[in-house]
Amino acid sequence: MGSDGELADAGGQRLIDAYRMQMLRKAALLIACIAGIVLVVGLLSVHSYSSISLRESYEVIWNHIAGNEYPRRSDMWWADTYIWNRAMPHALAAIAAGAGLACCGSLMQSLMGNPLADPYSTGISSGAALGAIAAIVMGVSVTTLAGGGTVVNAFLGAMVPAIIIIAISERISMTPATLILIGTALSMFFGSLIAIIMVSTNPESLQEAYLWQVGNMNNIDDFGWDCIPVMLGVTAAGSVVAMLLAGKLNVMSLGDKSAQSLGIDVKRFRTLALTLMALMTAAIVAFVGILGFVGLVCPHIVRLLTGSDNKFVIPISMAVGAFILLITDYVSVVVGSLPIGVVISCIGAPIFFLLIVFSRNSGKGALY
Amino acid sequence: MKRLDTPPDAPGAVAFDIRTAYARERNRNVLFMLAMVAVSVVMFLVTLGIGTYHISVSDAIWVFFDHLLGREVDPEDDYYVWGEKIGRVPRALGAVVAGVGLAVGGVIMQNILRNPLAEPYTMGISSGAMFGATLSIGLGISLVPFVNGSYATIANAFILSLVPLTIILLISFFKRVTPTMMILTGIAIMYLFGAITQIVMVTSSSETMQNIYSWEIGSLVRFNWERLPAVTAIVVVLSILLYLCASRLDVMYAGERAAQSLGLKVNVFRLSVLVLTSFLTAAIVCVVGAIGFIGLVAPHIARIFVGSSNRYLMPAAAAFGVAFLLTADTVAKIFTLPVGVFSSLLGGPLFMYILISQRKRAWM
């Protein structure tokens, strides 16, 4: 005890306070996102059946979950039908896609140690696009499920570059930067195949192919609840696995050599993480096309506000991603003529720009 | 000095090894350049014979030389090979010019941004050009008054592709601009332009979309005798200017502090080089569209053979760029597809192979 002890106590108390502030910030961000999600779900519901109010729409949803039924053909019954068959699949798809892409984005950025990495850095997007475009333009598809051909094609197409990269990284040890370069090369290659198809086809098919690529909710509009189990299931399972990997991911961000000396099998970990990300991203992209920005920008926003500990960054960026994509879907539905991919570009590009502007002075390492 | 020529005393032996090693490396550089130039010449002559008009390669070569030497030429042959406006010769020359410009631009970008993924389009130039083309083709808007049609597209593309550069220059008046910041700003602007372009493309008719898309892919067919001189002049002048900076670029690559302590005004130098490179790239892209791969990969491939010293790297990358683009264009003509398709098709796997087999030596 004595003066030393008192000083130590004061310092210790400051540390505890600072720590509590940090945790509060994280909790606040998470709660804000969840609140926002709930709000936008309500807004979507109101939009799909405009003669009910916001509060009533929550009532409808709650009643449906609770299993209560409305008298048939009543006003509320129609609201229930519209909301559950139109708005809810949209909402759930947006939540699943946003959460999944953001989770993969934060995984990728930590794994590759590159702030510009996103789920598509391994060339998955062009593989998926090639599969989808083959189905749309040439009618070539693996299954004959009506309309499902594009989805399955896109999924399989996405796995091709993923398998190539995973096989390469398994056999040959290489730095993350080289892996991304290989992903870029694969993107280029598949992109050229896509270009060959797109320039040789008629304008209508070209337009359809482009709209698929940009990212849209047409599958959700057409098929409703059929899409949701896969998207939600894969996202949920994938995020659980990601959370389990979060601790090791923190260690990986120290660099390959440090991680190895701390006991992580870098190669195997990377293979596992890449496989996980490939499956999650492919499952999402197969249904909604190539939605950009969510995977790139959400982890940065979260890191800017709450630091880089992956145990928090992964779940919170999932919440942020779900929220942002939900807003995007709402805007897209209200405006009507813009697919969700275009809206997310219009939202994401300025956000990215602002991130660069704001992160320059702070040392919190948002972007660099 | 006699000592250097006699093998092993202790100090003499070291000098002897260095000398042969240096000679070997210099020979390798020269060989690579010669090989690339040889391939370029061969492909240039071959491409004269490929196209929709039927003429054999050897006949086309004769026509080429006869015209050059002022001798009698069959007018129809001459029309297709040398061209009144469009022809194979201006297209091939365009390939040479574009190959040089894009490759040199790539070397410079990777140097000043110190990033192996950098390429001439990293600063958002291609997205600006694409946006300009979309404005012109999709909405009929031309930024330069009294110009329309394909000239409007070119003018729009040129002007808008320089917007990212302008923004970076503006920022540099307020604060120091690091390479990372340049890359990030370029990417941010690329995303912004991309978003607006997407809106226009999504809301336009399918024919318009097809036109815009074909413009973007990149095709050398747009090189004709009218456009060739201006682009050639810009590319030649700027490439020479940039080559004169070669040794200073090497110094900068050593790191900013080292460069500054060696007397180089790093920030001014970096920005001025960026300006030159942006004009160089913009001049090519506004006519041709965004031909991928060359700017990114030519420097890497050349670096594997000739090392990182810019005095050799720039010409070597340029030579490779020309050889590659001529080959890709010939293949493109055979399949009547735009060259941008083939530069990525051939380039992607080639790049991957190089990355995998050379990973320890190429960049880091």
JSON list of N, CA, C and O in Angstrom, two decimals, chain A residues 116 172-173 181 185 188-189 192 195-196 198 201 203 206-207 210 214 293 296 342 345-346 353 356 360-361 368, chain B residues 117 175 181 184 187-188 191-192 198-199 202 204 206 209-210 213 217 337 341 344-345 348-349 352 355-356 359:
[
{"chain": "A", "resi": 116, "resn": "LEU", "atom": "N", "xyz": [-8.70, -4.36, -48.15]},
{"chain": "A", "resi": 116, "resn": "LEU", "atom": "CA", "xyz": [-9.55, -4.24, -49.33]},
{"chain": "A", "resi": 116, "resn": "LEU", "atom": "C", "xyz": [-10.11, -5.58, -49.77]},
{"chain": "A", "resi": 116, "resn": "LEU", "atom": "O", "xyz": [-10.70, -5.67, -50.83]},
{"chain": "A", "resi": 172, "resn": "ILE", "atom": "N", "xyz": [0.40, -25.61, -52.20]},
{"chain": "A", "resi": 172, "resn": "ILE", "atom": "CA", "xyz": [1.55, -24.72, -52.29]},
{"chain": "A", "resi": 172, "resn": "ILE", "atom": "C", "xyz": [1.40, -23.64, -51.26]},
{"chain": "A", "resi": 172, "resn": "ILE", "atom": "O", "xyz": [0.37, -22.99, -51.18]},
{"chain": "A", "resi": 173, "resn": "SER", "atom": "N", "xyz": [2.43, -23.45, -50.47]},
{"chain": "A", "resi": 173, "resn": "SER", "atom": "CA", "xyz": [2.30, -22.40, -49.48]},
{"chain": "A", "resi": 173, "resn": "SER", "atom": "C", "xyz": [2.57, -21.07, -50.14]},
{"chain": "A", "resi": 173, "resn": "SER", "atom": "O", "xyz": [3.52, -20.91, -50.90]},
{"chain": "A", "resi": 181, "resn": "LEU", "atom": "N", "xyz": [-3.94, -12.35, -55.65]},
{"chain": "A", "resi": 181, "resn": "LEU", "atom": "CA", "xyz": [-3.56, -12.18, -57.05]},
{"chain": "A", "resi": 181, "resn": "LEU", "atom": "C", "xyz": [-4.10, -13.32, -57.89]},
{"chain": "A", "resi": 181, "resn": "LEU", "atom": "O", "xyz": [-4.56, -13.12, -59.02]},
{"chain": "A", "resi": 185, "resn": "ALA", "atom": "N", "xyz": [-6.59, -13.23, -61.02]},
{"chain": "A", "resi": 185, "resn": "ALA", "atom": "CA", "xyz": [-6.37, -13.87, -62.31]},
{"chain": "A", "resi": 185, "resn": "ALA", "atom": "C", "xyz": [-7.57, -14.74, -62.70]},
{"chain": "A", "resi": 185, "resn": "ALA", "atom": "O", "xyz": [-8.01, -14.75, -63.85]},
{"chain": "A", "resi": 188, "resn": "MET", "atom": "N", "xyz": [-10.37, -12.64, -63.82]},
{"chain": "A", "resi": 188, "resn": "MET", "atom": "CA", "xyz": [-10.12, -12.17, -65.18]},
{"chain": "A", "resi": 188, "resn": "MET", "atom": "C", "xyz": [-10.48, -13.25, -66.18]},
{"chain": "A", "resi": 188, "resn": "MET", "atom": "O", "xyz": [-11.12, -12.98, -67.21]},
{"chain": "A", "resi": 189, "resn": "PHE", "atom": "N", "xyz": [-10.06, -14.47, -65.88]},
{"chain": "A", "resi": 189, "resn": "PHE", "atom": "CA", "xyz": [-10.29, -15.55, -66.82]},
{"chain": "A", "resi": 189, "resn": "PHE", "atom": "C", "xyz": [-11.78, -15.81, -66.99]},
{"chain": "A", "resi": 189, "resn": "PHE", "atom": "O", "xyz": [-12.30, -15.84, -68.10]},
{"chain": "A", "resi": 192, "resn": "SER", "atom": "N", "xyz": [-13.51, -13.12, -68.83]},
{"chain": "A", "resi": 192, "resn": "SER", "atom": "CA", "xyz": [-13.38, -13.13, -70.28]},
{"chain": "A", "resi": 192, "resn": "SER", "atom": "C", "xyz": [-14.35, -14.13, -70.90]},
{"chain": "A", "resi": 192, "resn": "SER", "atom": "O", "xyz": [-14.93, -13.88, -71.96]},
{"chain": "A", "resi": 195, "resn": "ALA", "atom": "N", "xyz": [-17.52, -12.46, -70.96]},
{"chain": "A", "resi": 195, "resn": "ALA", "atom": "CA", "xyz": [-17.57, -11.45, -72.00]},
{"chain": "A", "resi": 195, "resn": "ALA", "atom": "C", "xyz": [-17.82, -12.09, -73.36]},
{"chain": "A", "resi": 195, "resn": "ALA", "atom": "O", "xyz": [-18.57, -11.54, -74.18]},
{"chain": "A", "resi": 196, "resn": "ILE", "atom": "N", "xyz": [-17.22, -13.24, -73.59]},
{"chain": "A", "resi": 196, "resn": "ILE", "atom": "CA", "xyz": [-17.44, -13.91, -74.87]},
{"chain": "A", "resi": 196, "resn": "ILE", "atom": "C", "xyz": [-18.93, -14.20, -75.04]},
{"chain": "A", "resi": 196, "resn": "ILE", "atom": "O", "xyz": [-19.51, -13.95, -76.11]},
{"chain": "A", "resi": 198, "resn": "MET", "atom": "N", "xyz": [-21.43, -12.72, -73.50]},
{"chain": "A", "resi": 198, "resn": "MET", "atom": "CA", "xyz": [-22.26, -11.52, -73.52]},
{"chain": "A", "resi": 198, "resn": "MET", "atom": "C", "xyz": [-22.16, -10.76, -74.83]},
{"chain": "A", "resi": 198, "resn": "MET", "atom": "O", "xyz": [-23.14, -10.17, -75.28]},
{"chain": "A", "resi": 201, "resn": "THR", "atom": "N", "xyz": [-24.34, -12.42, -77.80]},
{"chain": "A", "resi": 201, "resn": "THR", "atom": "CA", "xyz": [-25.74, -12.73, -77.65]},
{"chain": "A", "resi": 201, "resn": "THR", "atom": "C", "xyz": [-26.61, -11.53, -77.96]},
{"chain": "A", "resi": 201, "resn": "THR", "atom": "O", "xyz": [-26.11, -10.43, -78.15]},
{"chain": "A", "resi": 203, "resn": "PRO", "atom": "N", "xyz": [-29.41, -8.50, -77.43]},
{"chain": "A", "resi": 203, "resn": "PRO", "atom": "CA", "xyz": [-29.47, -7.49, -76.36]},
{"chain": "A", "resi": 203, "resn": "PRO", "atom": "C", "xyz": [-30.35, -7.88, -75.18]},
{"chain": "A", "resi": 203, "resn": "PRO", "atom": "O", "xyz": [-30.02, -7.56, -74.04]},
{"chain": "A", "resi": 206, "resn": "LEU", "atom": "N", "xyz": [-28.52, -10.17, -72.94]},
{"chain": "A", "resi": 206, "resn": "LEU", "atom": "CA", "xyz": [-27.46, -9.40, -72.31]},
{"chain": "A", "resi": 206, "resn": "LEU", "atom": "C", "xyz": [-28.00, -8.63, -71.12]},
{"chain": "A", "resi": 206, "resn": "LEU", "atom": "O", "xyz": [-27.41, -8.60, -70.05]},
{"chain": "A", "resi": 207, "resn": "GLN", "atom": "N", "xyz": [-29.17, -8.01, -71.34]},
{"chain": "A", "resi": 207, "resn": "GLN", "atom": "CA", "xyz": [-29.74, -7.21, -70.27]},
{"chain": "A", "resi": 207, "resn": "GLN", "atom": "C", "xyz": [-30.10, -8.08, -69.08]},
{"chain": "A", "resi": 207, "resn": "GLN", "atom": "O", "xyz": [-29.83, -7.74, -67.93]},
{"chain": "A", "resi": 210, "resn": "TYR", "atom": "N", "xyz": [-26.99, -9.02, -67.30]},
{"chain": "A", "resi": 210, "resn": "TYR", "atom": "CA", "xyz": [-26.43, -7.91, -66.54]},
{"chain": "A", "resi": 210, "resn": "TYR", "atom": "C", "xyz": [-27.22, -7.68, -65.27]},
{"chain": "A", "resi": 210, "resn": "TYR", "atom": "O", "xyz": [-26.66, -7.43, -64.20]},
{"chain": "A", "resi": 214, "resn": "VAL", "atom": "N", "xyz": [-25.80, -7.67, -61.43]},
{"chain": "A", "resi": 214, "resn": "VAL", "atom": "CA", "xyz": [-25.84, -6.50, -60.58]},
{"chain": "A", "resi": 214, "resn": "VAL", "atom": "C", "xyz": [-26.38, -6.84, -59.18]},
{"chain": "A", "resi": 214, "resn": "VAL", "atom": "O", "xyz": [-26.02, -6.24, -58.20]},
{"chain": "A", "resi": 293, "resn": "PHE", "atom": "N", "xyz": [-20.10, -4.37, -51.73]},
{"chain": "A", "resi": 293, "resn": "PHE", "atom": "CA", "xyz": [-20.00, -3.40, -50.63]},
{"chain": "A", "resi": 293, "resn": "PHE", "atom": "C", "xyz": [-20.30, -3.93, -49.25]},
{"chain": "A", "resi": 293, "resn": "PHE", "atom": "O", "xyz": [-19.68, -3.52, -48.29]},
{"chain": "A", "resi": 296, "resn": "LEU", "atom": "N", "xyz": [-17.37, -5.65, -47.98]},
{"chain": "A", "resi": 296, "resn": "LEU", "atom": "CA", "xyz": [-16.19, -4.81, -47.90]},
{"chain": "A", "resi": 296, "resn": "LEU", "atom": "C", "xyz": [-16.31, -3.78, -46.80]},
{"chain": "A", "resi": 296, "resn": "LEU", "atom": "O", "xyz": [-15.39, -3.56, -46.03]},
{"chain": "A", "resi": 342, "resn": "VAL", "atom": "N", "xyz": [-27.98, -2.18, -57.46]},
{"chain": "A", "resi": 342, "resn": "VAL", "atom": "CA", "xyz": [-27.67, -0.79, -57.81]},
{"chain": "A", "resi": 342, "resn": "VAL", "atom": "C", "xyz": [-27.78, 0.09, -56.58]},
{"chain": "A", "resi": 342, "resn": "VAL", "atom": "O", "xyz": [-26.95, 0.97, -56.34]},
{"chain": "A", "resi": 345, "resn": "SER", "atom": "N", "xyz": [-24.86, -0.24, -54.35]},
{"chain": "A", "resi": 345, "resn": "SER", "atom": "CA", "xyz": [-23.71, 0.50, -54.88]},
{"chain": "A", "resi": 345, "resn": "SER", "atom": "C", "xyz": [-23.84, 1.97, -54.56]},
{"chain": "A", "resi": 345, "resn": "SER", "atom": "O", "xyz": [-22.87, 2.61, -54.14]},
{"chain": "A", "resi": 346, "resn": "CYS", "atom": "N", "xyz": [-25.06, 2.51, -54.73]},
{"chain": "A", "resi": 346, "resn": "CYS", "atom": "CA", "xyz": [-25.23, 3.94, -54.48]},
{"chain": "A", "resi": 346, "resn": "CYS", "atom": "C", "xyz": [-25.07, 4.27, -53.01]},
{"chain": "A", "resi": 346, "resn": "CYS", "atom": "O", "xyz": [-24.64, 5.36, -52.66]},
{"chain": "A", "resi": 353, "resn": "PHE", "atom": "N", "xyz": [-16.31, 6.04, -49.43]},
{"chain": "A", "resi": 353, "resn": "PHE", "atom": "CA", "xyz": [-15.61, 7.30, -49.57]},
{"chain": "A", "resi": 353, "resn": "PHE", "atom": "C", "xyz": [-15.47, 7.99, -48.22]},
{"chain": "A", "resi": 353, "resn": "PHE", "atom": "O", "xyz": [-14.40, 8.47, -47.85]},
{"chain": "A", "resi": 356, "resn": "ILE", "atom": "N", "xyz": [-12.90, 6.48, -45.95]},
{"chain": "A", "resi": 356, "resn": "ILE", "atom": "CA", "xyz": [-11.54, 6.88, -46.24]},
{"chain": "A", "resi": 356, "resn": "ILE", "atom": "C", "xyz": [-11.28, 8.26, -45.67]},
{"chain": "A", "resi": 356, "resn": "ILE", "atom": "O", "xyz": [-10.25, 8.52, -45.06]},
{"chain": "A", "resi": 360, "resn": "ARG", "atom": "N", "xyz": [-8.63, 8.65, -41.93]},
{"chain": "A", "resi": 360, "resn": "ARG", "atom": "CA", "xyz": [-7.25, 9.10, -42.15]},
{"chain": "A", "resi": 360, "resn": "ARG", "atom": "C", "xyz": [-6.57, 9.51, -40.87]},
{"chain": "A", "resi": 360, "resn": "ARG", "atom": "O", "xyz": [-5.42, 9.21, -40.65]},
{"chain": "A", "resi": 361, "resn": "ASN", "atom": "N", "xyz": [-7.31, 10.25, -40.00]},
{"chain": "A", "resi": 361, "resn": "ASN", "atom": "CA", "xyz": [-6.62, 10.77, -38.84]},
{"chain": "A", "resi": 361, "resn": "ASN", "atom": "C", "xyz": [-6.64, 9.82, -37.65]},
{"chain": "A", "resi": 361, "resn": "ASN", "atom": "O", "xyz": [-5.76, 9.85, -36.82]},
{"chain": "A", "resi": 368, "resn": "TYR", "atom": "N", "xyz": [-6.54, 1.51, -42.85]},
{"chain": "A", "resi": 368, "resn": "TYR", "atom": "CA", "xyz": [-5.10, 1.24, -42.88]},
{"chain": "A", "resi": 368, "resn": "TYR", "atom": "C", "xyz": [-4.42, 1.88, -41.71]},
{"chain": "A", "resi": 368, "resn": "TYR", "atom": "O", "xyz": [-5.05, 2.60, -40.97]},
{"chain": "B", "resi": 117, "resn": "LEU", "atom": "N", "xyz": [-0.58, -5.16, -56.85]},
{"chain": "B", "resi": 117, "resn": "LEU", "atom": "CA", "xyz": [-1.87, -5.24, -57.52]},
{"chain": "B", "resi": 117, "resn": "LEU", "atom": "C", "xyz": [-2.19, -3.97, -58.28]},
{"chain": "B", "resi": 117, "resn": "LEU", "atom": "O", "xyz": [-3.26, -3.85, -58.85]},
{"chain": "B", "resi": 175, "resn": "LYS", "atom": "N", "xyz": [-3.37, 18.03, -47.67]},
{"chain": "B", "resi": 175, "resn": "LYS", "atom": "CA", "xyz": [-2.54, 17.18, -46.85]},
{"chain": "B", "resi": 175, "resn": "LYS", "atom": "C", "xyz": [-1.69, 16.27, -47.70]},
{"chain": "B", "resi": 175, "resn": "LYS", "atom": "O", "xyz": [-1.94, 16.10, -48.88]},
{"chain": "B", "resi": 181, "resn": "MET", "atom": "N", "xyz": [-3.30, 6.08, -49.61]},
{"chain": "B", "resi": 181, "resn": "MET", "atom": "CA", "xyz": [-4.42, 7.00, -49.77]},
{"chain": "B", "resi": 181, "resn": "MET", "atom": "C", "xyz": [-4.79, 7.15, -51.24]},
{"chain": "B", "resi": 181, "resn": "MET", "atom": "O", "xyz": [-5.96, 7.24, -51.59]},
{"chain": "B", "resi": 184, "resn": "LEU", "atom": "N", "xyz": [-6.73, 4.08, -52.23]},
{"chain": "B", "resi": 184, "resn": "LEU", "atom": "CA", "xyz": [-8.06, 4.07, -51.65]},
{"chain": "B", "resi": 184, "resn": "LEU", "atom": "C", "xyz": [-8.96, 5.11, -52.31]},
{"chain": "B", "resi": 184, "resn": "LEU", "atom": "O", "xyz": [-10.13, 4.84, -52.61]},
{"chain": "B", "resi": 187, "resn": "ILE", "atom": "N", "xyz": [-9.98, 3.87, -55.64]},
{"chain": "B", "resi": 187, "resn": "ILE", "atom": "CA", "xyz": [-11.01, 2.83, -55.55]},
{"chain": "B", "resi": 187, "resn": "ILE", "atom": "C", "xyz": [-12.35, 3.42, -55.18]},
{"chain": "B", "resi": 187, "resn": "ILE", "atom": "O", "xyz": [-13.40, 3.04, -55.73]},
{"chain": "B", "resi": 188, "resn": "ALA", "atom": "N", "xyz": [-12.33, 4.38, -54.24]},
{"chain": "B", "resi": 188, "resn": "ALA", "atom": "CA", "xyz": [-13.60, 4.99, -53.85]},
{"chain": "B", "resi": 188, "resn": "ALA", "atom": "C", "xyz": [-14.26, 5.67, -55.03]},
{"chain": "B", "resi": 188, "resn": "ALA", "atom": "O", "xyz": [-15.48, 5.55, -55.25]},
{"chain": "B", "resi": 191, "resn": "TYR", "atom": "N", "xyz": [-15.78, 3.20, -57.32]},
{"chain": "B", "resi": 191, "resn": "TYR", "atom": "CA", "xyz": [-17.08, 2.73, -56.86]},
{"chain": "B", "resi": 191, "resn": "TYR", "atom": "C", "xyz": [-18.17, 3.76, -57.12]},
{"chain": "B", "resi": 191, "resn": "TYR", "atom": "O", "xyz": [-19.29, 3.42, -57.51]},
{"chain": "B", "resi": 192, "resn": "LEU", "atom": "N", "xyz": [-17.85, 5.04, -56.89]},
{"chain": "B", "resi": 192, "resn": "LEU", "atom": "CA", "xyz": [-18.85, 6.08, -57.10]},
{"chain": "B", "resi": 192, "resn": "LEU", "atom": "C", "xyz": [-19.27, 6.13, -58.57]},
{"chain": "B", "resi": 192, "resn": "LEU", "atom": "O", "xyz": [-20.46, 6.14, -58.89]},
{"chain": "B", "resi": 198, "resn": "GLN", "atom": "N", "xyz": [-24.02, 2.15, -63.21]},
{"chain": "B", "resi": 198, "resn": "GLN", "atom": "CA", "xyz": [-24.99, 1.07, -63.06]},
{"chain": "B", "resi": 198, "resn": "GLN", "atom": "C", "xyz": [-26.41, 1.57, -63.21]},
{"chain": "B", "resi": 198, "resn": "GLN", "atom": "O", "xyz": [-27.24, 0.94, -63.85]},
{"chain": "B", "resi": 199, "resn": "ILE", "atom": "N", "xyz": [-26.67, 2.72, -62.59]},
{"chain": "B", "resi": 199, "resn": "ILE", "atom": "CA", "xyz": [-28.03, 3.25, -62.68]},
{"chain": "B", "resi": 199, "resn": "ILE", "atom": "C", "xyz": [-28.41, 3.48, -64.13]},
{"chain": "B", "resi": 199, "resn": "ILE", "atom": "O", "xyz": [-29.48, 3.10, -64.59]},
{"chain": "B", "resi": 202, "resn": "VAL", "atom": "N", "xyz": [-28.85, 0.16, -66.02]},
{"chain": "B", "resi": 202, "resn": "VAL", "atom": "CA", "xyz": [-30.02, -0.62, -65.65]},
{"chain": "B", "resi": 202, "resn": "VAL", "atom": "C", "xyz": [-31.29, -0.01, -66.20]},
{"chain": "B", "resi": 202, "resn": "VAL", "atom": "O", "xyz": [-32.25, -0.71, -66.53]},
{"chain": "B", "resi": 204, "resn": "SER", "atom": "N", "xyz": [-31.54, 1.70, -69.00]},
{"chain": "B", "resi": 204, "resn": "SER", "atom": "CA", "xyz": [-31.53, 1.96, -70.44]},
{"chain": "B", "resi": 204, "resn": "SER", "atom": "C", "xyz": [-32.03, 0.74, -71.18]},
{"chain": "B", "resi": 204, "resn": "SER", "atom": "O", "xyz": [-32.15, -0.34, -70.62]},
{"chain": "B", "resi": 206, "resn": "SER", "atom": "N", "xyz": [-32.17, -2.36, -73.94]},
{"chain": "B", "resi": 206, "resn": "SER", "atom": "CA", "xyz": [-31.19, -3.44, -74.08]},
{"chain": "B", "resi": 206, "resn": "SER", "atom": "C", "xyz": [-30.19, -3.16, -75.18]},
{"chain": "B", "resi": 206, "resn": "SER", "atom": "O", "xyz": [-29.03, -3.56, -75.09]},
{"chain": "B", "resi": 209, "resn": "MET", "atom": "N", "xyz": [-27.64, -0.85, -73.79]},
{"chain": "B", "resi": 209, "resn": "MET", "atom": "CA", "xyz": [-26.77, -1.57, -72.86]},
{"chain": "B", "resi": 209, "resn": "MET", "atom": "C", "xyz": [-25.73, -2.37, -73.61]},
{"chain": "B", "resi": 209, "resn": "MET", "atom": "O", "xyz": [-24.58, -2.44, -73.23]},
{"chain": "B", "resi": 210, "resn": "GLN", "atom": "N", "xyz": [-26.18, -2.96, -74.73]},
{"chain": "B", "resi": 210, "resn": "GLN", "atom": "CA", "xyz": [-25.22, -3.75, -75.48]},
{"chain": "B", "resi": 210, "resn": "GLN", "atom": "C", "xyz": [-24.11, -2.88, -76.03]},
{"chain": "B", "resi": 210, "resn": "GLN", "atom": "O", "xyz": [-22.94, -3.25, -76.03]},
{"chain": "B", "resi": 213, "resn": "TYR", "atom": "N", "xyz": [-21.79, -1.94, -73.26]},
{"chain": "B", "resi": 213, "resn": "TYR", "atom": "CA", "xyz": [-21.00, -3.09, -72.85]},
{"chain": "B", "resi": 213, "resn": "TYR", "atom": "C", "xyz": [-19.88, -3.37, -73.84]},
{"chain": "B", "resi": 213, "resn": "TYR", "atom": "O", "xyz": [-18.75, -3.65, -73.46]},
{"chain": "B", "resi": 217, "resn": "ILE", "atom": "N", "xyz": [-15.60, -3.44, -73.14]},
{"chain": "B", "resi": 217, "resn": "ILE", "atom": "CA", "xyz": [-14.74, -4.62, -73.22]},
{"chain": "B", "resi": 217, "resn": "ILE", "atom": "C", "xyz": [-13.37, -4.26, -73.77]},
{"chain": "B", "resi": 217, "resn": "ILE", "atom": "O", "xyz": [-12.36, -4.79, -73.37]},
{"chain": "B", "resi": 337, "resn": "LEU", "atom": "N", "xyz": [-13.99, -11.37, -82.19]},
{"chain": "B", "resi": 337, "resn": "LEU", "atom": "CA", "xyz": [-14.40, -10.94, -80.86]},
{"chain": "B", "resi": 337, "resn": "LEU", "atom": "C", "xyz": [-13.49, -9.79, -80.45]},
{"chain": "B", "resi": 337, "resn": "LEU", "atom": "O", "xyz": [-12.40, -9.67, -80.98]},
{"chain": "B", "resi": 341, "resn": "VAL", "atom": "N", "xyz": [-11.48, -9.38, -74.59]},
{"chain": "B", "resi": 341, "resn": "VAL", "atom": "CA", "xyz": [-11.84, -10.73, -74.17]},
{"chain": "B", "resi": 341, "resn": "VAL", "atom": "C", "xyz": [-10.62, -11.63, -74.12]},
{"chain": "B", "resi": 341, "resn": "VAL", "atom": "O", "xyz": [-10.41, -12.39, -73.18]},
{"chain": "B", "resi": 344, "resn": "SER", "atom": "N", "xyz": [-7.76, -11.08, -71.40]},
{"chain": "B", "resi": 344, "resn": "SER", "atom": "CA", "xyz": [-8.02, -11.73, -70.12]},
{"chain": "B", "resi": 344, "resn": "SER", "atom": "C", "xyz": [-8.01, -13.24, -70.23]},
{"chain": "B", "resi": 344, "resn": "SER", "atom": "O", "xyz": [-7.57, -13.94, -69.33]},
{"chain": "B", "resi": 345, "resn": "LEU", "atom": "N", "xyz": [-8.52, -13.76, -71.35]},
{"chain": "B", "resi": 345, "resn": "LEU", "atom": "CA", "xyz": [-8.60, -15.20, -71.51]},
{"chain": "B", "resi": 345, "resn": "LEU", "atom": "C", "xyz": [-7.22, -15.84, -71.53]},
{"chain": "B", "resi": 345, "resn": "LEU", "atom": "O", "xyz": [-6.96, -16.83, -70.87]},
{"chain": "B", "resi": 348, "resn": "GLY", "atom": "N", "xyz": [-5.21, -14.55, -67.96]},
{"chain": "B", "resi": 348, "resn": "GLY", "atom": "CA", "xyz": [-5.53, -15.07, -66.65]},
{"chain": "B", "resi": 348, "resn": "GLY", "atom": "C", "xyz": [-4.73, -16.31, -66.29]},
{"chain": "B", "resi": 348, "resn": "GLY", "atom": "O", "xyz": [-3.99, -16.32, -65.31]},
{"chain": "B", "resi": 349, "resn": "PRO", "atom": "N", "xyz": [-4.85, -17.38, -67.09]},
{"chain": "B", "resi": 349, "resn": "PRO", "atom": "CA", "xyz": [-4.08, -18.58, -66.78]},
{"chain": "B", "resi": 349, "resn": "PRO", "atom": "C", "xyz": [-2.57, -18.35, -66.83]},
{"chain": "B", "resi": 349, "resn": "PRO", "atom": "O", "xyz": [-1.84, -18.89, -66.00]},
{"chain": "B", "resi": 352, "resn": "MET", "atom": "N", "xyz": [-1.63, -16.82, -63.67]},
{"chain": "B", "resi": 352, "resn": "MET", "atom": "CA", "xyz": [-1.67, -17.79, -62.57]},
{"chain": "B", "resi": 352, "resn": "MET", "atom": "C", "xyz": [-0.47, -18.70, -62.60]},
{"chain": "B", "resi": 352, "resn": "MET", "atom": "O", "xyz": [0.14, -18.97, -61.57]},
{"chain": "B", "resi": 355, "resn": "LEU", "atom": "N", "xyz": [2.46, -16.83, -61.34]},
{"chain": "B", "resi": 355, "resn": "LEU", "atom": "CA", "xyz": [2.37, -16.61, -59.90]},
{"chain": "B", "resi": 355, "resn": "LEU", "atom": "C", "xyz": [2.78, -17.86, -59.14]},
{"chain": "B", "resi": 355, "resn": "LEU", "atom": "O", "xyz": [3.53, -17.80, -58.17]},
{"chain": "B", "resi": 356, "resn": "ILE", "atom": "N", "xyz": [2.26, -19.00, -59.59]},
{"chain": "B", "resi": 356, "resn": "ILE", "atom": "CA", "xyz": [2.52, -20.22, -58.84]},
{"chain": "B", "resi": 356, "resn": "ILE", "atom": "C", "xyz": [3.96, -20.65, -58.98]},
{"chain": "B", "resi": 356, "resn": "ILE", "atom": "O", "xyz": [4.60, -21.05, -58.02]},
{"chain": "B", "resi": 359, "resn": "ARG", "atom": "N", "xyz": [6.51, -17.81, -57.35]},
{"chain": "B", "resi": 359, "resn": "ARG", "atom": "CA", "xyz": [6.02, -17.01, -56.23]},
{"chain": "B", "resi": 359, "resn": "ARG", "atom": "C", "xyz": [7.12, -16.52, -55.32]},
{"chain": "B", "resi": 359, "resn": "ARG", "atom": "O", "xyz": [7.02, -15.49, -54.71]}
]
